[in-house]
Amino acid sequence: MASASNRHSPLAPDCQLWLDKFLLHLDIERGLSGHTISNYRRQLQDIARTLQLEDWSGLTPSDIKRVLAAAKKEGKHARTIALRLSSLRTFCQYLIDQKQLFSNPVEGIQAPKQGRPLPKQISVDDMQQLLNTPQDDGINCRDMAMAELLYGCGLRLSELTTLRLSDCQADGTLRVTGKGNKQRILPLGRTAQKALAAWLKIRNQYASPYEPAVFVSKRGTQISNRQVANRLNELAQRQNLSQKVHPHKLRHSFATHVLESSGDLRAVQELLGHANLSTTQVYTHLDFQHLAKVYDSAHPRAKKK
């Protein structure tokens, strides 16, 4: 098993070669994000060092069990261990396709059970309070447009920051590029349209020439993910919200509020850009919590004496 002294040592040449090929495959052929590719790289490098591999071709189920045992011994969270196992399973399938392995040693090995945390949301009243900020200058105008799009369209943070001027359609819709470079067309609500139009009207005062991004920083270039998160939290503080606000919480709130009103899980899946319905189903638990609260407060036999 790898010691602390070689945790960051170079991988064996053959291991590194096939890892590099796999990461290039994820980038070019599957179009995964840089963040996702970095996660694969980190997990697979840790596995190779733990097993002190010379190459990947001799991987066995026993090796996989050693990887899991080592992660548990190090106190890794169940979610991290499951991610490591998932990364290795995908990599091994790639090696099979490349005829470097004859079978997938990860098949049949279960990840540790993990409790799935429910996404945090903001109440409808708090969202109204957050979005009722006066648009008294250009930067506030930009921030309100970003908040309206995150909540009004359920955008991921990266989808917001990479949004291009050409993605804003004349018919009041947005063309959004999500995970795996998959595109979807989203409707813009009335208030989101109004906020976006107000920002676009003054955007040229801030944007550098030929900058295609809709949202830019004071430097005139595409705004960063961190800047968006910081500005939203400042916005929440100015509006005296009792909780921290981050971009993904607005996406969760969008999904929860639409599901509560419509009950249409499939439509929420499409709006969020989820590849699998099972990913969207976590919001049914939030919806049930909402219904349970209504029941507890309204039903005569549920009220506490």
mmCIF file of C-alpha atoms in Angstrom:
data_model
loop_
_atom_site.group_PDB
_atom_site.id
_atom_site.type_symbol
_atom_site.label_atom_id
_atom_site.label_comp_id
_atom_site.label_asym_id
_atom_site.label_seq_id
_atom_site.Cartn_x
_atom_site.Cartn_y
_atom_site.Cartn_z
ATOM 1 C CA MET A 1 0.000 0.000 0.000
ATOM 2 C CA ALA A 2 1.259 3.498 -0.774
ATOM 3 C CA SER A 3 3.001 5.324 2.052
ATOM 4 C CA ALA A 4 2.698 9.006 2.829
ATOM 5 C CA SER A 5 6.091 9.622 1.205
ATOM 6 C CA ASN A 6 4.991 8.507 -2.275
ATOM 7 C CA ARG A 7 1.456 9.933 -2.286
ATOM 8 C CA HIS A 8 2.556 12.510 -4.855
ATOM 9 C CA SER A 9 5.222 10.476 -6.642
ATOM 10 C CA PRO A 10 5.011 10.093 -10.444
ATOM 11 C CA LEU A 11 3.018 7.153 -11.776
ATOM 12 C CA ALA A 12 4.683 4.328 -13.657
ATOM 13 C CA PRO A 13 5.035 5.342 -17.354
ATOM 14 C CA ASP A 14 2.496 2.826 -18.664
ATOM 15 C CA CYS A 15 -0.054 3.821 -16.003
ATOM 16 C CA GLN A 16 0.383 7.487 -16.853
ATOM 17 C CA LEU A 17 0.148 6.808 -20.586
ATOM 18 C CA TRP A 18 -3.268 5.149 -20.392
ATOM 19 C CA LEU A 19 -4.542 7.611 -17.824
ATOM 20 C CA ASP A 20 -3.630 10.492 -20.156
ATOM 21 C CA LYS A 21 -5.367 8.763 -23.074
ATOM 22 C CA PHE A 22 -8.494 8.247 -20.967
ATOM 23 C CA LEU A 23 -8.607 11.878 -19.818
ATOM 24 C CA LEU A 24 -8.207 13.030 -23.428
ATOM 25 C CA HIS A 25 -11.116 10.726 -24.362
ATOM 26 C CA LEU A 26 -13.271 12.342 -21.646
ATOM 27 C CA ASP A 27 -12.391 15.786 -22.952
ATOM 28 C CA ILE A 28 -12.567 15.316 -26.731
ATOM 29 C CA GLU A 29 -15.073 12.512 -27.239
ATOM 30 C CA ARG A 30 -17.363 12.878 -24.220
ATOM 31 C CA GLY A 31 -17.068 16.626 -23.754
ATOM 32 C CA LEU A 32 -16.917 16.513 -19.963
ATOM 33 C CA SER A 33 -16.101 19.629 -17.970
ATOM 34 C CA GLY A 34 -12.614 20.427 -16.736
ATOM 35 C CA HIS A 35 -13.803 20.009 -13.139
ATOM 36 C CA THR A 36 -15.117 16.487 -13.825
ATOM 37 C CA ILE A 37 -11.929 15.488 -15.654
ATOM 38 C CA SER A 38 -9.830 16.745 -12.727
ATOM 39 C CA ASN A 39 -11.883 14.553 -10.382
ATOM 40 C CA TYR A 40 -11.216 11.498 -12.567
ATOM 41 C CA ARG A 41 -7.502 12.310 -12.672
ATOM 42 C CA ARG A 42 -7.211 12.707 -8.916
ATOM 43 C CA GLN A 43 -9.155 9.540 -8.085
ATOM 44 C CA LEU A 44 -7.283 7.347 -10.564
ATOM 45 C CA GLN A 45 -3.880 8.685 -9.559
ATOM 46 C CA ASP A 46 -4.657 7.890 -5.920
ATOM 47 C CA ILE A 47 -5.700 4.360 -6.896
ATOM 48 C CA ALA A 48 -2.532 3.725 -8.899
ATOM 49 C CA ARG A 49 -0.370 4.944 -6.014
ATOM 50 C CA THR A 50 -2.310 2.973 -3.416
ATOM 51 C CA LEU A 51 -1.816 -0.237 -5.404
ATOM 52 C CA GLN A 52 1.711 0.725 -6.556
ATOM 53 C CA LEU A 53 0.749 -0.290 -10.085
ATOM 54 C CA GLU A 54 3.188 -0.714 -12.945
ATOM 55 C CA ASP A 55 0.319 -0.950 -15.440
ATOM 56 C CA TRP A 56 -3.474 -1.234 -15.390
ATOM 57 C CA SER A 57 -3.796 -4.542 -17.239
ATOM 58 C CA GLY A 58 -3.480 -6.741 -14.173
ATOM 59 C CA LEU A 59 -6.235 -5.185 -12.074
ATOM 60 C CA THR A 60 -8.306 -7.765 -10.165
ATOM 61 C CA PRO A 61 -11.369 -7.612 -7.895
ATOM 62 C CA SER A 62 -8.995 -8.156 -4.956
ATOM 63 C CA ASP A 63 -7.165 -4.961 -5.927
ATOM 64 C CA ILE A 64 -10.448 -3.057 -5.935
ATOM 65 C CA LYS A 65 -11.270 -4.329 -2.455
ATOM 66 C CA ARG A 66 -7.832 -3.166 -1.292
ATOM 67 C CA VAL A 67 -8.594 0.300 -2.696
ATOM 68 C CA LEU A 68 -11.881 0.433 -0.769
ATOM 69 C CA ALA A 69 -10.250 -0.832 2.427
ATOM 70 C CA ALA A 70 -7.486 1.780 2.151
ATOM 71 C CA ALA A 71 -10.021 4.575 1.614
ATOM 72 C CA LYS A 72 -12.039 3.471 4.649
ATOM 73 C CA LYS A 73 -8.865 3.282 6.759
ATOM 74 C CA GLU A 74 -8.009 6.840 5.741
ATOM 75 C CA GLY A 75 -11.446 7.934 6.934
ATOM 76 C CA LYS A 76 -12.790 8.848 3.502
ATOM 77 C CA HIS A 77 -16.470 9.760 3.363
ATOM 78 C CA ALA A 78 -18.810 7.184 1.790
ATOM 79 C CA ARG A 79 -19.527 9.621 -1.042
ATOM 80 C CA THR A 80 -15.800 9.984 -1.818
ATOM 81 C CA ILE A 81 -15.343 6.212 -1.822
ATOM 82 C CA ALA A 82 -18.323 5.819 -4.173
ATOM 83 C CA LEU A 83 -16.821 8.452 -6.492
ATOM 84 C CA ARG A 84 -13.502 6.596 -6.513
ATOM 85 C CA LEU A 85 -15.233 3.330 -7.367
ATOM 86 C CA SER A 86 -17.322 4.965 -10.100
ATOM 87 C CA SER A 87 -14.231 6.593 -11.638
ATOM 88 C CA LEU A 88 -12.407 3.283 -11.714
ATOM 89 C CA ARG A 89 -15.406 1.457 -13.183
ATOM 90 C CA THR A 90 -15.626 3.938 -16.061
ATOM 91 C CA PHE A 91 -11.858 3.842 -16.634
ATOM 92 C CA CYS A 92 -11.806 0.034 -16.671
ATOM 93 C CA GLN A 93 -14.580 -0.033 -19.259
ATOM 94 C CA TYR A 94 -12.473 2.296 -21.394
ATOM 95 C CA LEU A 95 -9.492 -0.062 -21.008
ATOM 96 C CA ILE A 96 -11.703 -2.984 -22.086
ATOM 97 C CA ASP A 97 -12.750 -1.032 -25.185
ATOM 98 C CA GLN A 98 -9.064 -0.413 -25.875
ATOM 99 C CA LYS A 99 -8.326 -4.134 -25.340
ATOM 100 C CA GLN A 100 -6.117 -3.447 -22.338
ATOM 101 C CA LEU A 101 -8.410 -5.408 -20.006
ATOM 102 C CA PHE A 102 -10.534 -8.491 -20.686
ATOM 103 C CA SER A 103 -13.109 -7.908 -17.934
ATOM 104 C CA ASN A 104 -14.100 -5.134 -15.571
ATOM 105 C CA PRO A 105 -12.777 -5.944 -12.069
ATOM 106 C CA VAL A 106 -15.124 -3.378 -10.522
ATOM 107 C CA GLU A 107 -18.301 -5.153 -11.643
ATOM 108 C CA GLY A 108 -20.115 -6.749 -8.733
ATOM 109 C CA ILE A 109 -18.341 -4.652 -6.108
ATOM 110 C CA GLN A 110 -20.766 -2.390 -4.263
ATOM 111 C CA ALA A 111 -19.970 1.078 -3.055
ATOM 112 C CA PRO A 112 -20.690 1.793 0.630
ATOM 113 C CA LYS A 113 -24.182 3.046 1.307
ATOM 114 C CA GLN A 114 -24.446 6.784 1.642
ATOM 115 C CA GLY A 115 -27.246 8.985 2.802
ATOM 116 C CA ARG A 116 -28.130 11.373 0.038
ATOM 117 C CA PRO A 117 -28.417 14.900 1.435
ATOM 118 C CA LEU A 118 -31.444 16.818 0.270
ATOM 119 C CA PRO A 119 -30.633 19.985 -1.676
ATOM 120 C CA LYS A 120 -31.207 23.183 0.265
ATOM 121 C CA GLN A 121 -33.720 25.648 -1.087
ATOM 122 C CA ILE A 122 -34.899 29.184 -0.418
ATOM 123 C CA SER A 123 -38.540 29.803 0.372
ATOM 124 C CA VAL A 124 -40.745 31.656 -2.098
ATOM 125 C CA ASP A 125 -41.030 34.606 0.307
ATOM 126 C CA ASP A 126 -37.257 34.825 0.751
ATOM 127 C CA MET A 127 -36.760 34.612 -3.019
ATOM 128 C CA GLN A 128 -39.136 37.539 -3.448
ATOM 129 C CA GLN A 129 -37.174 39.493 -0.847
ATOM 130 C CA LEU A 130 -33.873 38.659 -2.553
ATOM 131 C CA LEU A 131 -35.047 39.643 -6.027
ATOM 132 C CA ASN A 132 -36.739 42.888 -5.010
ATOM 133 C CA THR A 133 -33.409 44.726 -4.808
ATOM 134 C CA PRO A 134 -33.428 48.172 -6.475
ATOM 135 C CA GLN A 135 -31.393 48.237 -9.706
ATOM 136 C CA ASP A 136 -29.703 51.541 -8.981
ATOM 137 C CA ASP A 137 -26.438 51.093 -10.873
ATOM 138 C CA GLY A 138 -24.877 48.987 -13.611
ATOM 139 C CA ILE A 139 -23.293 46.358 -11.382
ATOM 140 C CA ASN A 140 -26.477 45.875 -9.360
ATOM 141 C CA CYS A 141 -28.344 45.629 -12.650
ATOM 142 C CA ARG A 142 -25.986 42.859 -13.747
ATOM 143 C CA ASP A 143 -26.288 41.048 -10.425
ATOM 144 C CA MET A 144 -30.073 41.112 -10.548
ATOM 145 C CA ALA A 145 -30.049 39.717 -14.089
ATOM 146 C CA MET A 146 -27.760 36.891 -12.966
ATOM 147 C CA ALA A 147 -29.989 36.096 -9.984
ATOM 148 C CA GLU A 148 -33.140 36.193 -12.107
ATOM 149 C CA LEU A 149 -31.650 33.767 -14.649
ATOM 150 C CA LEU A 150 -30.317 31.378 -12.013
ATOM 151 C CA TYR A 151 -33.699 31.227 -10.288
ATOM 152 C CA GLY A 152 -35.949 31.870 -13.295
ATOM 153 C CA CYS A 153 -34.313 29.231 -15.508
ATOM 154 C CA GLY A 154 -32.667 26.886 -13.000
ATOM 155 C CA LEU A 155 -29.251 27.382 -14.585
ATOM 156 C CA ARG A 156 -26.079 25.753 -13.329
ATOM 157 C CA LEU A 157 -23.423 28.283 -12.365
ATOM 158 C CA SER A 158 -21.179 27.309 -15.291
ATOM 159 C CA GLU A 159 -24.152 27.619 -17.660
ATOM 160 C CA LEU A 160 -24.657 31.194 -16.496
ATOM 161 C CA THR A 161 -21.027 32.308 -16.737
ATOM 162 C CA THR A 162 -20.503 30.736 -20.174
ATOM 163 C CA LEU A 163 -23.734 32.172 -21.599
ATOM 164 C CA ARG A 164 -23.052 34.037 -24.848
ATOM 165 C CA LEU A 165 -24.840 36.976 -26.431
ATOM 166 C CA SER A 166 -25.750 34.708 -29.342
ATOM 167 C CA ASP A 167 -27.551 32.411 -26.876
ATOM 168 C CA CYS A 168 -30.161 35.089 -26.105
ATOM 169 C CA GLN A 169 -32.916 34.429 -28.622
ATOM 170 C CA ALA A 170 -35.247 37.046 -30.079
ATOM 171 C CA ASP A 171 -38.295 34.960 -29.093
ATOM 172 C CA GLY A 172 -37.540 35.326 -25.372
ATOM 173 C CA THR A 173 -35.738 32.025 -24.874
ATOM 174 C CA LEU A 174 -32.199 31.037 -23.924
ATOM 175 C CA ARG A 175 -29.990 28.468 -25.605
ATOM 176 C CA VAL A 176 -28.053 26.844 -22.773
ATOM 177 C CA THR A 177 -25.062 24.514 -23.083
ATOM 178 C CA GLY A 178 -24.987 22.065 -20.175
ATOM 179 C CA LYS A 179 -22.968 19.046 -19.146
ATOM 180 C CA GLY A 180 -21.478 17.032 -21.979
ATOM 181 C CA ASN A 181 -22.010 20.033 -24.302
ATOM 182 C CA LYS A 182 -25.714 19.163 -24.475
ATOM 183 C CA GLN A 183 -27.873 22.115 -25.451
ATOM 184 C CA ARG A 184 -31.399 22.900 -24.335
ATOM 185 C CA ILE A 185 -33.768 25.791 -25.005
ATOM 186 C CA LEU A 186 -35.294 27.409 -21.936
ATOM 187 C CA PRO A 187 -38.168 29.884 -21.648
ATOM 188 C CA LEU A 188 -37.519 33.204 -19.949
ATOM 189 C CA GLY A 189 -40.152 34.491 -17.555
ATOM 190 C CA ARG A 190 -41.358 38.069 -17.706
ATOM 191 C CA THR A 191 -39.213 39.353 -14.823
ATOM 192 C CA ALA A 192 -36.139 37.482 -16.059
ATOM 193 C CA GLN A 193 -36.601 38.963 -19.532
ATOM 194 C CA LYS A 194 -36.938 42.442 -18.057
ATOM 195 C CA ALA A 195 -33.816 42.064 -15.872
ATOM 196 C CA LEU A 196 -31.744 40.643 -18.732
ATOM 197 C CA ALA A 197 -32.850 43.397 -21.116
ATOM 198 C CA ALA A 198 -31.922 46.062 -18.545
ATOM 199 C CA TRP A 199 -28.421 44.620 -18.224
ATOM 200 C CA LEU A 200 -27.888 44.174 -21.966
ATOM 201 C CA LYS A 201 -28.861 47.803 -22.479
ATOM 202 C CA ILE A 202 -25.826 48.975 -20.473
ATOM 203 C CA ARG A 203 -23.499 45.977 -20.899
ATOM 204 C CA ASN A 204 -21.339 47.731 -23.496
ATOM 205 C CA GLN A 205 -20.281 50.230 -20.831
ATOM 206 C CA TYR A 206 -18.449 47.393 -19.060
ATOM 207 C CA ALA A 207 -17.605 44.733 -21.664
ATOM 208 C CA SER A 208 -14.347 44.640 -23.583
ATOM 209 C CA PRO A 209 -14.672 44.816 -27.382
ATOM 210 C CA TYR A 210 -15.481 41.433 -28.948
ATOM 211 C CA GLU A 211 -16.201 39.819 -25.539
ATOM 212 C CA PRO A 212 -19.002 37.279 -26.265
ATOM 213 C CA ALA A 213 -20.037 36.543 -22.650
ATOM 214 C CA VAL A 214 -23.359 37.974 -21.499
ATOM 215 C CA PHE A 215 -22.087 38.635 -17.974
ATOM 216 C CA VAL A 216 -18.764 40.398 -17.532
ATOM 217 C CA SER A 217 -16.741 41.608 -14.570
ATOM 218 C CA LYS A 218 -15.513 45.155 -13.999
ATOM 219 C CA ARG A 219 -12.465 44.166 -16.052
ATOM 220 C CA GLY A 220 -14.703 43.682 -19.060
ATOM 221 C CA THR A 221 -14.157 39.951 -19.469
ATOM 222 C CA GLN A 222 -16.330 36.929 -18.660
ATOM 223 C CA ILE A 223 -17.286 36.914 -14.999
ATOM 224 C CA SER A 224 -15.877 34.035 -12.949
ATOM 225 C CA ASN A 225 -17.853 31.469 -10.980
ATOM 226 C CA ARG A 226 -16.369 32.747 -7.726
ATOM 227 C CA GLN A 227 -17.355 36.333 -8.501
ATOM 228 C CA VAL A 228 -20.962 35.299 -9.137
ATOM 229 C CA ALA A 229 -21.091 33.390 -5.833
ATOM 230 C CA ASN A 230 -19.624 36.335 -3.924
ATOM 231 C CA ARG A 231 -22.000 38.864 -5.505
ATOM 232 C CA LEU A 232 -25.066 36.720 -4.726
ATOM 233 C CA ASN A 233 -24.048 36.361 -1.109
ATOM 234 C CA GLU A 234 -23.518 40.119 -0.845
ATOM 235 C CA LEU A 235 -26.955 40.620 -2.384
ATOM 236 C CA ALA A 236 -28.501 38.346 0.259
ATOM 237 C CA GLN A 237 -26.757 40.252 3.044
ATOM 238 C CA ARG A 238 -27.984 43.596 1.721
ATOM 239 C CA GLN A 239 -31.531 42.225 1.680
ATOM 240 C CA ASN A 240 -31.136 40.943 5.265
ATOM 241 C CA LEU A 241 -31.766 37.301 4.422
ATOM 242 C CA SER A 242 -31.109 35.001 7.362
ATOM 243 C CA GLN A 243 -29.235 32.440 5.237
ATOM 244 C CA LYS A 244 -26.306 32.314 2.879
ATOM 245 C CA VAL A 245 -27.210 32.294 -0.794
ATOM 246 C CA HIS A 246 -25.133 30.531 -3.422
ATOM 247 C CA PRO A 247 -25.898 29.914 -7.112
ATOM 248 C CA HIS A 248 -26.787 26.234 -6.774
ATOM 249 C CA LYS A 249 -29.288 27.044 -4.030
ATOM 250 C CA LEU A 250 -31.159 29.200 -6.551
ATOM 251 C CA ARG A 251 -31.210 26.270 -8.989
ATOM 252 C CA HIS A 252 -32.563 23.994 -6.255
ATOM 253 C CA SER A 253 -35.196 26.570 -5.358
ATOM 254 C CA PHE A 254 -36.266 26.820 -8.998
ATOM 255 C CA ALA A 255 -36.708 23.044 -9.233
ATOM 256 C CA THR A 256 -38.540 22.744 -5.933
ATOM 257 C CA HIS A 257 -40.938 25.611 -6.567
ATOM 258 C CA VAL A 258 -41.790 24.466 -10.102
ATOM 259 C CA LEU A 259 -42.378 20.907 -8.905
ATOM 260 C CA GLU A 260 -44.538 22.060 -5.996
ATOM 261 C CA SER A 261 -46.709 24.087 -8.360
ATOM 262 C CA SER A 262 -46.885 21.703 -11.310
ATOM 263 C CA GLY A 263 -46.178 18.208 -10.018
ATOM 264 C CA ASP A 264 -44.561 17.523 -13.410
ATOM 265 C CA LEU A 265 -41.286 15.748 -12.647
ATOM 266 C CA ARG A 266 -40.487 15.062 -16.302
ATOM 267 C CA ALA A 267 -40.788 18.746 -17.194
ATOM 268 C CA VAL A 268 -38.487 19.688 -14.296
ATOM 269 C CA GLN A 269 -35.987 17.124 -15.577
ATOM 270 C CA GLU A 270 -35.966 18.751 -19.011
ATOM 271 C CA LEU A 271 -35.693 22.260 -17.593
ATOM 272 C CA LEU A 272 -32.751 21.300 -15.376
ATOM 273 C CA GLY A 273 -30.982 19.391 -18.141
ATOM 274 C CA HIS A 274 -30.715 16.162 -16.153
ATOM 275 C CA ALA A 275 -29.789 13.144 -18.264
ATOM 276 C CA ASN A 276 -31.574 10.742 -15.900
ATOM 277 C CA LEU A 277 -34.919 11.137 -14.166
ATOM 278 C CA SER A 278 -33.439 9.562 -11.020
ATOM 279 C CA THR A 279 -31.288 12.687 -10.553
ATOM 280 C CA THR A 280 -34.397 14.870 -10.572
ATOM 281 C CA GLN A 281 -36.327 12.606 -8.216
ATOM 282 C CA VAL A 282 -34.490 14.010 -5.187
ATOM 283 C CA TYR A 283 -36.844 16.991 -5.490
ATOM 284 C CA THR A 284 -39.854 14.757 -4.865
ATOM 285 C CA HIS A 285 -38.516 14.309 -1.321
ATOM 286 C CA LEU A 286 -38.473 18.082 -0.874
ATOM 287 C CA ASP A 287 -41.984 18.266 -2.292
ATOM 288 C CA PHE A 288 -43.101 15.587 0.177
ATOM 289 C CA GLN A 289 -41.567 17.563 3.047
ATOM 290 C CA HIS A 290 -43.591 20.573 1.948
ATOM 291 C CA LEU A 291 -46.788 18.507 1.814
ATOM 292 C CA ALA A 292 -46.025 16.987 5.220
ATOM 293 C CA LYS A 293 -45.694 20.438 6.777
ATOM 294 C CA VAL A 294 -49.007 21.502 5.250
ATOM 295 C CA TYR A 295 -50.637 18.337 6.595
ATOM 296 C CA ASP A 296 -49.190 18.766 10.087
ATOM 297 C CA SER A 297 -50.414 22.347 10.309
ATOM 298 C CA ALA A 298 -53.815 21.882 8.676
ATOM 299 C CA HIS A 299 -55.223 18.424 9.451
ATOM 300 C CA PRO A 300 -57.319 18.272 12.642
ATOM 301 C CA ARG A 301 -55.930 14.863 13.618
ATOM 302 C CA ALA A 302 -52.323 15.907 12.987
ATOM 303 C CA LYS A 303 -52.251 19.001 15.198
ATOM 304 C CA LYS A 304 -50.425 18.644 18.471
ATOM 305 C CA LYS A 305 -52.474 19.271 21.601
#
